[in-house]
Tab-separated table of C-alpha atoms and ligand atoms in Angstrom:
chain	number	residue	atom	x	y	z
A	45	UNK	CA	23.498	-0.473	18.098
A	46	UNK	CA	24.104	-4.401	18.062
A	47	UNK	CA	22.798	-5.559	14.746
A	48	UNK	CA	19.808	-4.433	13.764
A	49	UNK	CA	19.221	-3.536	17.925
A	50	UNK	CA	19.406	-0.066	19.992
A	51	UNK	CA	21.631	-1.806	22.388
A	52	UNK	CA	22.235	1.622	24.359
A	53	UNK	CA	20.911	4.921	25.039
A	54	UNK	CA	22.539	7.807	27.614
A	55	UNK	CA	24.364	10.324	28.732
A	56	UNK	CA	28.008	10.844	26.890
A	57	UNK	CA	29.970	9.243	30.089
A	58	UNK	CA	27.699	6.109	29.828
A	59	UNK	CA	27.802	5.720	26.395
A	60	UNK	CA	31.942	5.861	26.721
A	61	UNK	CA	31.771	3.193	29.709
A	62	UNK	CA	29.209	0.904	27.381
A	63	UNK	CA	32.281	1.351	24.519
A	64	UNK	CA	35.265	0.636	26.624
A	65	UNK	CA	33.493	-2.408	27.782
A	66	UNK	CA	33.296	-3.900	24.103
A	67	UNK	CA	37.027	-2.768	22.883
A	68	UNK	CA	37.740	-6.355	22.160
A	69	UNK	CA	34.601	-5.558	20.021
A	70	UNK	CA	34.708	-4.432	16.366
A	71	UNK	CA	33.228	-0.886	16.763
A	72	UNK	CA	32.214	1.343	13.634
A	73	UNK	CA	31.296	5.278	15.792
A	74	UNK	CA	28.864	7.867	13.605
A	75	UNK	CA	29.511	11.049	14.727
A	76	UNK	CA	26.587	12.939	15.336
A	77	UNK	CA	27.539	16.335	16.392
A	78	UNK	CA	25.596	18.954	15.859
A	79	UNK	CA	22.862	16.854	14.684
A	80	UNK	CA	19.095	15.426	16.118
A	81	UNK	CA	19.213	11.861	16.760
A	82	UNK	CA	15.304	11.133	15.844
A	83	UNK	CA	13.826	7.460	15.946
A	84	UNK	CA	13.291	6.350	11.897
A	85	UNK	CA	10.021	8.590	10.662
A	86	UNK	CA	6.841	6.498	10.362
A	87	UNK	CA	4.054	7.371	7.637
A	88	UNK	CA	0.833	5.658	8.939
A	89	UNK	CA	-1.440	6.158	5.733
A	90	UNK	CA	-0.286	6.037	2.464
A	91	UNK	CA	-1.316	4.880	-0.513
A	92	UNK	CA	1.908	4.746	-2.145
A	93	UNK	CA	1.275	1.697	-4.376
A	94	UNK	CA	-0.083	2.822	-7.427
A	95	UNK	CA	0.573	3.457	-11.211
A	96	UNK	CA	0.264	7.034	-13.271
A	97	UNK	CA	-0.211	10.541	-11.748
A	98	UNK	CA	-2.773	12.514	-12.106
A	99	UNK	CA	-1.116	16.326	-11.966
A	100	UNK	CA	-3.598	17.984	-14.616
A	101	UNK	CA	-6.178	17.637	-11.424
A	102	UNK	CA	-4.222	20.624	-10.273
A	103	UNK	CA	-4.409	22.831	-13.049
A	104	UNK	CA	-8.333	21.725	-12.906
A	105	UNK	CA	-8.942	22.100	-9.198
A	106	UNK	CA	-6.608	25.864	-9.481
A	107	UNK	CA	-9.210	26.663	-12.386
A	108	UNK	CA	-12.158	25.909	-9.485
A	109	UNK	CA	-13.165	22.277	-10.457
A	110	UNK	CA	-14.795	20.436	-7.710
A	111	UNK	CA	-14.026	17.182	-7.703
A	112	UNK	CA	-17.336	15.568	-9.382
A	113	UNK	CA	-15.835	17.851	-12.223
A	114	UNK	CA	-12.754	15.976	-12.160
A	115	UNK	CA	-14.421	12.720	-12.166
A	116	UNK	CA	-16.641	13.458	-15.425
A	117	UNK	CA	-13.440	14.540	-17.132
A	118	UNK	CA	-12.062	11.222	-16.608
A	119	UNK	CA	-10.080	12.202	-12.958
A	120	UNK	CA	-9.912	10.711	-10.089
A	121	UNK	CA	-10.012	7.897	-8.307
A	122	UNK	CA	-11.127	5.801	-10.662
A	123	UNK	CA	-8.582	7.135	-13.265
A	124	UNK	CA	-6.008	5.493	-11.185
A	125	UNK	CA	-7.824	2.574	-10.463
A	126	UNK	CA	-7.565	1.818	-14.340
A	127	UNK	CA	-3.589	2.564	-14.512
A	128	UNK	CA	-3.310	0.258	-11.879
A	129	UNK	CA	-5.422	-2.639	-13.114
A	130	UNK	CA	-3.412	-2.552	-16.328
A	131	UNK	CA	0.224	-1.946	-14.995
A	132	UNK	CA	2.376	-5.497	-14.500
A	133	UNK	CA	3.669	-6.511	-11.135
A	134	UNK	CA	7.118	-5.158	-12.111
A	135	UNK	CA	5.523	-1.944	-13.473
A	136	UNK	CA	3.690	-1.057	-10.249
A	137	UNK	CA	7.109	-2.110	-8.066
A	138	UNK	CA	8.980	0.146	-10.177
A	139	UNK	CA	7.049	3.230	-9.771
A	140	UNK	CA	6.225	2.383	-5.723
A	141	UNK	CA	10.274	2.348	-5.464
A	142	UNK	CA	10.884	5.370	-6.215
A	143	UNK	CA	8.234	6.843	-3.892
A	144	UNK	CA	9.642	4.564	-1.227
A	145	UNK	CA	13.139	6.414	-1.964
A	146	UNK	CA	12.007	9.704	-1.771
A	147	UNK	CA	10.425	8.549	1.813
A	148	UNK	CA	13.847	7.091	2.955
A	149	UNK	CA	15.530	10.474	1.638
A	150	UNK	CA	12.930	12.554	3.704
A	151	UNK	CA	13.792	10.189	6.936
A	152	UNK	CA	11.109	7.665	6.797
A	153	UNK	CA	11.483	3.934	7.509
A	154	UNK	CA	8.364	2.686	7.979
A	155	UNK	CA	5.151	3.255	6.267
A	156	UNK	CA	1.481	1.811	5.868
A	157	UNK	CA	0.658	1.270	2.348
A	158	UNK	CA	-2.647	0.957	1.178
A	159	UNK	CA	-4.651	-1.449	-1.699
A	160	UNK	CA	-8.116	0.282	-3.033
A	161	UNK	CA	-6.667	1.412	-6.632
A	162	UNK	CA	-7.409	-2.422	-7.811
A	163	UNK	CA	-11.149	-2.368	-6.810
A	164	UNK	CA	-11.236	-6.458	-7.879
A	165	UNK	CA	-9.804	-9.190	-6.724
A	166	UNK	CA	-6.858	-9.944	-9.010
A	167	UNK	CA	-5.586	-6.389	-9.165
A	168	UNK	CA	-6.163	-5.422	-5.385
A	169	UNK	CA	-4.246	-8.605	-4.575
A	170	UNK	CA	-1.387	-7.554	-7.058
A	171	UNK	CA	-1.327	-4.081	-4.636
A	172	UNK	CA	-0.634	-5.888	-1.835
A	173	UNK	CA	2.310	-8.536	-3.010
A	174	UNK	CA	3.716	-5.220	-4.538
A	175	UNK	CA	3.814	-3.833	-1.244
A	176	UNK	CA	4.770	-7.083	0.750
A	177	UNK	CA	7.775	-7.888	-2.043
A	178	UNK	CA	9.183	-4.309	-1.496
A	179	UNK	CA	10.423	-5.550	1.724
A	180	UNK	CA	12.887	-8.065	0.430
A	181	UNK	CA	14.265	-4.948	-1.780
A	182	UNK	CA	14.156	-1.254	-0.335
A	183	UNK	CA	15.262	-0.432	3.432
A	184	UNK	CA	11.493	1.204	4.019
A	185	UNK	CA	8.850	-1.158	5.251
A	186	UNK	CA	5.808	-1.371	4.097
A	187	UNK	CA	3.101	-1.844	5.817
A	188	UNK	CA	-0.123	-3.519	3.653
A	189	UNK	CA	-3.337	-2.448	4.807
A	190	UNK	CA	-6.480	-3.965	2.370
A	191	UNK	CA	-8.805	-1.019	1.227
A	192	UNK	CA	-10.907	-2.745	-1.474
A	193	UNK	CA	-13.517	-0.251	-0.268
A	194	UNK	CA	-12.093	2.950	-1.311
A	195	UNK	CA	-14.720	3.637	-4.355
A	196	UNK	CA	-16.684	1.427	-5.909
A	197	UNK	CA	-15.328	0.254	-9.701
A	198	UNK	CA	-17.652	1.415	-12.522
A	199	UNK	CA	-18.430	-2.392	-13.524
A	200	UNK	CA	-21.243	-2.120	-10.487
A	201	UNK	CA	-22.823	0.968	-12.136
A	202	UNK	CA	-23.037	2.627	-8.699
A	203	UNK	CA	-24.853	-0.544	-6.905
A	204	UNK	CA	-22.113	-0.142	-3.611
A	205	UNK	CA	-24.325	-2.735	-1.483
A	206	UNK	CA	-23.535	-5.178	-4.279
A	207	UNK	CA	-19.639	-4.256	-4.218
A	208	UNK	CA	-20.083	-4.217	-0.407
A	209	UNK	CA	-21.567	-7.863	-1.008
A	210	UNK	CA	-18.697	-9.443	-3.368
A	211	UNK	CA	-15.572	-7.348	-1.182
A	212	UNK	CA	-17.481	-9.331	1.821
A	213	UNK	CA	-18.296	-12.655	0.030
A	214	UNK	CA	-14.853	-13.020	-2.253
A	215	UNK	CA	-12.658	-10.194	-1.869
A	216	UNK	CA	-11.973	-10.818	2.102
A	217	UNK	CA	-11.434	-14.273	1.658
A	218	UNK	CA	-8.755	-14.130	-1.243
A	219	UNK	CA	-6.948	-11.151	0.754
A	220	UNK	CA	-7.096	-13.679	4.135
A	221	UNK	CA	-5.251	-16.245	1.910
A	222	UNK	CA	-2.992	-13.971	0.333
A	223	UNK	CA	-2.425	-13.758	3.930
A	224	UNK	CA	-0.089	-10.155	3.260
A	225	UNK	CA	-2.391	-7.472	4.741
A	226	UNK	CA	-2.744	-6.338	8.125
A	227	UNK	CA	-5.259	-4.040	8.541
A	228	UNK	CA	-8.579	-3.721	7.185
A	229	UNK	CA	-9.604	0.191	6.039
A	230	UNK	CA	-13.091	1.875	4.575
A	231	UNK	CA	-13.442	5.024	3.019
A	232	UNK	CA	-16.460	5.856	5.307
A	233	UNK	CA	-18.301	9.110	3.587
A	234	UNK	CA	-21.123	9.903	2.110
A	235	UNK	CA	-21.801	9.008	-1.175
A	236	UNK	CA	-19.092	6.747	-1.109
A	237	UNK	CA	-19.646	3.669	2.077
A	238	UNK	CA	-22.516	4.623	4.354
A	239	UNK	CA	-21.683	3.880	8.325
A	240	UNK	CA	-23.097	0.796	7.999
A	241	UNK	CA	-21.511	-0.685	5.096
A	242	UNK	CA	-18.482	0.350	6.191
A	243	UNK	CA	-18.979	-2.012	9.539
A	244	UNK	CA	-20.394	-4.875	8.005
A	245	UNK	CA	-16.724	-4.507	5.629
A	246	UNK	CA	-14.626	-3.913	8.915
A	247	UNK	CA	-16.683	-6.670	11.230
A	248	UNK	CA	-16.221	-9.092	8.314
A	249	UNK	CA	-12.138	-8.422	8.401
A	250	UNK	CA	-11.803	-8.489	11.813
A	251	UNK	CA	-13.651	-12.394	11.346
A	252	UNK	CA	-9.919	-12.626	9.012
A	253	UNK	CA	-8.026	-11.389	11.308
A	254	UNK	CA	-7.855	-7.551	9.897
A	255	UNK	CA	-7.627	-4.979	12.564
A	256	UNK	CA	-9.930	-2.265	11.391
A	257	UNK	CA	-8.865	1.200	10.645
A	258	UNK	CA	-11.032	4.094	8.916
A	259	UNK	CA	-11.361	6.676	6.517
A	260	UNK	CA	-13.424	8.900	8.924
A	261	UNK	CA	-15.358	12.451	8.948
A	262	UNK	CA	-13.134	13.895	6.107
A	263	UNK	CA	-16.193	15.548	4.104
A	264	UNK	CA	-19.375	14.993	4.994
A	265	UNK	CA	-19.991	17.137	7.963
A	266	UNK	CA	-22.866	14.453	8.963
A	267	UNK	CA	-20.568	12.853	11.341
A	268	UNK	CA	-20.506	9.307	13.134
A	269	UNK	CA	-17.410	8.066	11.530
A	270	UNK	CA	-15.320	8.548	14.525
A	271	UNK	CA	-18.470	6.842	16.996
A	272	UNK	CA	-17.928	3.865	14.618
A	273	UNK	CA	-13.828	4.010	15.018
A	274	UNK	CA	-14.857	3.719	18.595
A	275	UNK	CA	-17.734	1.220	18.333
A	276	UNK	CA	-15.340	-1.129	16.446
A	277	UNK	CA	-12.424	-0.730	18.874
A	278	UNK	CA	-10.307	0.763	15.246
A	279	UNK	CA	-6.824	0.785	15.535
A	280	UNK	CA	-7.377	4.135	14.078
A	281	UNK	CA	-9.717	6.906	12.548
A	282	UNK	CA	-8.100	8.896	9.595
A	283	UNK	CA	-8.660	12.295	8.291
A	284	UNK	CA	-11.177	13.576	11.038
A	285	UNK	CA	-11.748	17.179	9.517
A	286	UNK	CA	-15.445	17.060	10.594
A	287	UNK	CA	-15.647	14.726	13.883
A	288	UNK	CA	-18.036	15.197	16.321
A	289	UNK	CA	-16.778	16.166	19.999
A	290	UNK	CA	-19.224	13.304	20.918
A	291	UNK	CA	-17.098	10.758	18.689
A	292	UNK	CA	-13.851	12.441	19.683
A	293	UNK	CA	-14.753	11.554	23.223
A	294	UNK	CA	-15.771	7.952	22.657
A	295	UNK	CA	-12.422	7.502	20.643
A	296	UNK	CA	-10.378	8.610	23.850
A	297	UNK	CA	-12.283	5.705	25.894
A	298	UNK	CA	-11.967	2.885	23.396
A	299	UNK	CA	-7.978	4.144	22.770
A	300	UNK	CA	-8.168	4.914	18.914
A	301	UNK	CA	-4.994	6.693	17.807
A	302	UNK	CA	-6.403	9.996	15.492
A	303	UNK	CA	-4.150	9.952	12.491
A	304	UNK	CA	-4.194	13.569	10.911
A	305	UNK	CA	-3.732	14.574	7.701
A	306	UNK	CA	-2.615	18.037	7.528
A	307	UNK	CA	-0.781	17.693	4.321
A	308	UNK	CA	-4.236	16.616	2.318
A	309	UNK	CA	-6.290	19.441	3.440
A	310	UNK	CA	-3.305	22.329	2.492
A	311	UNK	CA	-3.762	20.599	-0.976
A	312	UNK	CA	-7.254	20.671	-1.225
A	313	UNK	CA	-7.039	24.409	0.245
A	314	UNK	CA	-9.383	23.030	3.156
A	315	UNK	CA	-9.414	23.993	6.862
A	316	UNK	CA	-7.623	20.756	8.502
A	317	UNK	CA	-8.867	18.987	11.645
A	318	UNK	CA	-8.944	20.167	15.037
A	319	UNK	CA	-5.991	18.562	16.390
A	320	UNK	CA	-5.578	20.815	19.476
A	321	UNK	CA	-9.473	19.648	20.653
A	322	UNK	CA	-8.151	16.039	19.806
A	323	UNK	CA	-5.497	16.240	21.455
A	324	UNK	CA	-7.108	18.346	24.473
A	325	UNK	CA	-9.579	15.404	24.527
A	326	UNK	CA	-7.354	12.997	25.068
A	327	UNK	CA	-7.176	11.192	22.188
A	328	UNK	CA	-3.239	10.092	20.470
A	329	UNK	CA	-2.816	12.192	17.734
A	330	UNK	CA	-0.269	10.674	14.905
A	331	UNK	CA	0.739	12.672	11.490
A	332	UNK	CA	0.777	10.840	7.978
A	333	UNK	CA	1.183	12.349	4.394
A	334	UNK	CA	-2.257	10.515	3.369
A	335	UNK	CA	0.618	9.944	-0.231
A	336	UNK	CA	-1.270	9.832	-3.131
A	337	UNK	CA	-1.490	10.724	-6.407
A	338	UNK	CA	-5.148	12.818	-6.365
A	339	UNK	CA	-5.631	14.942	-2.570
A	340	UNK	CA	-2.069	14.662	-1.702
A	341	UNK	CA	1.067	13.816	-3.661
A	342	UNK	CA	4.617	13.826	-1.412
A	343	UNK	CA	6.488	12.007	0.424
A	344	UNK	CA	7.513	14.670	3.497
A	345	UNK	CA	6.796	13.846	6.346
A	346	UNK	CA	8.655	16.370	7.847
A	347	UNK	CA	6.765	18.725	5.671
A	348	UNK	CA	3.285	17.467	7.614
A	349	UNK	CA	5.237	17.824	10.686
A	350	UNK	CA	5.539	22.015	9.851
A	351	UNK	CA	1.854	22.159	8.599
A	352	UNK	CA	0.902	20.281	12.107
A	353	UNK	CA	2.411	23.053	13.705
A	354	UNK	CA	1.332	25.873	11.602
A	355	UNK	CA	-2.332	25.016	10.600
A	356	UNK	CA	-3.788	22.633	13.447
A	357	UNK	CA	-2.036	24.503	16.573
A	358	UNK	CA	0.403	21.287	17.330
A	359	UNK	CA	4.036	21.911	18.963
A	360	UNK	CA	6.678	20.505	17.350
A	361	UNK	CA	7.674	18.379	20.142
A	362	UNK	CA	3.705	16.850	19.388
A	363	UNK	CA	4.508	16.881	15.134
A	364	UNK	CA	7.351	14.654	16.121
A	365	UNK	CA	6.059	12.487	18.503
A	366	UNK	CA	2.771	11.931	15.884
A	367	UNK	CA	5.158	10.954	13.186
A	368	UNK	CA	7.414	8.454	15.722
A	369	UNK	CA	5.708	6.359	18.804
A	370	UNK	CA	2.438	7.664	18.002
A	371	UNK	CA	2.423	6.926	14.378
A	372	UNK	CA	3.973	3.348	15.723
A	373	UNK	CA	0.589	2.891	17.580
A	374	UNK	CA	-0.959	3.222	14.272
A	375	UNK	CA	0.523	0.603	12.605
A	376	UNK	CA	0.655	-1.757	15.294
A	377	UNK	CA	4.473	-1.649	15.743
A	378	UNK	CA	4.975	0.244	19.534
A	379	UNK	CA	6.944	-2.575	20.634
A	380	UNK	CA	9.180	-2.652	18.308
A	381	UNK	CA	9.726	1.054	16.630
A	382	UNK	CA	9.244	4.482	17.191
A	383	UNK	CA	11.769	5.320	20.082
A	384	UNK	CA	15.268	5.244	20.178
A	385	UNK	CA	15.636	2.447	23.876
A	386	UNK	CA	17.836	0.014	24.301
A	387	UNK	CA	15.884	-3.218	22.476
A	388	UNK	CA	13.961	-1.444	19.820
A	389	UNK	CA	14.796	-1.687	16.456
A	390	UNK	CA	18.013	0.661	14.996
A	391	UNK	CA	16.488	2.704	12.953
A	392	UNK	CA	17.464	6.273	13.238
A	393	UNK	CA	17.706	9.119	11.685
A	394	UNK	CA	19.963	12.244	12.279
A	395	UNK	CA	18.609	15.339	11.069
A	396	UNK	CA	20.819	18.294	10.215
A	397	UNK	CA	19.244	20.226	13.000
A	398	UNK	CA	20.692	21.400	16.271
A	399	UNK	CA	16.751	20.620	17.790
A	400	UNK	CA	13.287	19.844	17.379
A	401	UNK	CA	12.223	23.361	16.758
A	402	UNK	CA	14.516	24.002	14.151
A	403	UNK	CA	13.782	20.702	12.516
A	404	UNK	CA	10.056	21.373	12.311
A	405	UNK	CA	9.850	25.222	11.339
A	406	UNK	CA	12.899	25.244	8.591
A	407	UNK	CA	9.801	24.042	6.182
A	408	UNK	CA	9.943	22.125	3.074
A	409	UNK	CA	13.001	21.521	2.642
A	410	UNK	CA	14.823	18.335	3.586
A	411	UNK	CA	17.023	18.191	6.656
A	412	UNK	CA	17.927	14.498	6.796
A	413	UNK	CA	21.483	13.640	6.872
A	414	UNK	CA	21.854	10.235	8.084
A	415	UNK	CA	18.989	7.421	7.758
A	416	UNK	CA	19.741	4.018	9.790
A	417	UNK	CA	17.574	1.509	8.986
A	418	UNK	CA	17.596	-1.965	10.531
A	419	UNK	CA	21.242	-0.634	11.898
A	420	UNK	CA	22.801	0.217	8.759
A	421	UNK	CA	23.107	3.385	7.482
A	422	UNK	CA	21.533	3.113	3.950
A	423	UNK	CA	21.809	7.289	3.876
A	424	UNK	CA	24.645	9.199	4.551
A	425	UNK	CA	25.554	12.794	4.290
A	426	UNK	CA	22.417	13.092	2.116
A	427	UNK	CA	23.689	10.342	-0.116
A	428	UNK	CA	22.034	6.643	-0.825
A	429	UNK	CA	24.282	3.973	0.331
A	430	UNK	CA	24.156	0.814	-1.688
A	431	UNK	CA	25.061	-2.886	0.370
B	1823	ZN	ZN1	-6.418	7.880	2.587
């Protein structure tokens, strides 16, 4: 590394050559031994940025609540929605940096973060300079994708086409001059935004310059979430549980990355998406821990990478290539992360694993030893390294 740069990848003789070259050079070695070299872990969907937890939803959903239960005892989406609305700036950065630690710790360095716990303009705006200011301050990136369209907020007693109106009319706008987010994402389902709401939202971003993205086929087994992924040209379609092999197929010609959430559907004790029939169909398949404090609270990655494997038929060799240049895809950022070659960004991690396999079946536990981020370590030996 040179800087923040991979200045160098090979074989050990190369690598000596490329040092003895530079011995005027101040030169700082990590030994590696004995240890996977993997490119920093990338989280493509989170939404990380919120205040409160909601862990009695457990105890409810163990007892057999569905989740409309959960919602008339006060759960739910909207539950968080009202934490968030009423927690300060500095509140919500607070409890986002500690879930950004526990990332780094698990060998993440990049992740999407999602708004759509603010539901109106002041507060979903506060969700994304929360996420955008955590840049200047923890190694992890974030990533702000605008999701104003993940429920609609009890003030519009259930009228969504009105919501769909004002997040069109007002809400796109203010985000576009915020001028934080990157991506534009709908939680496309039924009873929540129909198909076509959800591309009137995503058309009007794209007008803003907000590459679409979808909540797609995660419920409803109605379909035509993943033909509108297509149909848009999405960056990518997100959950996929029930997908059509129609949609599947269209998403392979228009080049929409399929980002799986393996870890949500083991909490909600539901079968996961087909990701060997994605995969089989051509379509990029990348891994994400869908974090969140409702369907899917954790930060391991590496734990999604073992469920990939386990429940949806993936190899690990697949789990980690979903969670590195595929996951990169996802978030717009090939160029730049996701491999360890000379040019790309230094962010690495070494695993305490002798190879992938071991990596991705010793489950749940946490194997990273060394995280580079940028080209400085920031974890080492297990340990947080302050500047
Ligand atoms: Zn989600």
């Amino acid at each position: 590394m040179e800087g923040d740069v991979i200045a160098f990848v090979g074989p050990d003789e190369e690598a000596q050559r490329y040092v003895e070259q530079r011995r005027q050079q101040p030169i700082q070695i990590i030994d590696a031994r004995g240890k996977l070299a993997a490119p920093g872990l990338i989280d493509p969907h989170t939404h990380a940025v919120y205040a409160g937890h909601r862990e009695f939803e457990f105890s409810m959903r163990l007892r057999g609540a569905a989740y409309m239960d959960i919602l008339r005892a006060g759960g739910g989406i909207l539950q968080t929605t009202q934490q968030t609305r009423l927690a300060t700036e500095e509140e919500l950065r607070e409890q986002t940096e500690k879930r950004l630690d526990r990332f780094l710790a698990h060998g993440v360095t990049t992740i999407e973060a999602k708004s759509g716990y603010g539901l109106n303009i002041d507060a979903e705006l506060k969700q994304l300079a929360v996420a955008h200011a955590l840049n200047e301050t923890h190694p992890v990136e974030v990533i702000p994708t605008f999701m104003g369209a993940h429920a609609v907020p009890p003030e519009y007693g259930g009228d969504t086409d009105a919501y769909v109106q004002h997040i069109i009319e007002e809400m796109l706008p203010a985000v576009s001059n915020q001028g934080i987010a990157e991506f534009c994402d709908v939680f496309c389902e039924e009873h929540v935004f129909t198909l076509e709401q959800s591309r009137r939202i995503l058309e009007a971003g794209k007008r803003y310059g907000l590459k679409p993205k979808l909540h797609a086929d995660e419920i409803a087994v109605t379909g035509g979430g993943a033909e509108l992924a297509a149909e848009l040209g999405a960056v990518s379609a997100d959950h996929l549980l029930n997908a059509s092999s129609e949609g599947i197929r269209r998403m392979a010609e228009r080049g929409v990355i399929a980002v799986l959430l393996p870890g949500t559907a083991f909490f909600l004790m539901k079968r996961p998406a087909d990701a060997r029939a994605i995969i089989d169909a051509g379509v990029p398949v990348a891994l994400a821990t869908d974090c969140n404090p409702g369907s899917s609270p954790t930060e391991s990655l590496p734990f999604v990478m073992s469920l990939a494997c386990l429940t949806m038929g993936m190899t690990p060799a697949e789990a980690i290539a979903a969670c590195t240049i595929n996951a990169a895809h996802a978030v717009g950022r090939a160029n730049r992360i996701g491999s360890l070659e000379a040019g790309k960004r230094a962010d690495i991690v070494l695993f305490d694993a002798p190879n992938p396999e071991y990596l991705v079946s010793h489950y749940a536990v946490n194997l990273a030893d060394t995280v580079i981020k940028k080209g400085r370590p920031v974890i080492r030996g297990g340990v947080r390294q302050r500047r």
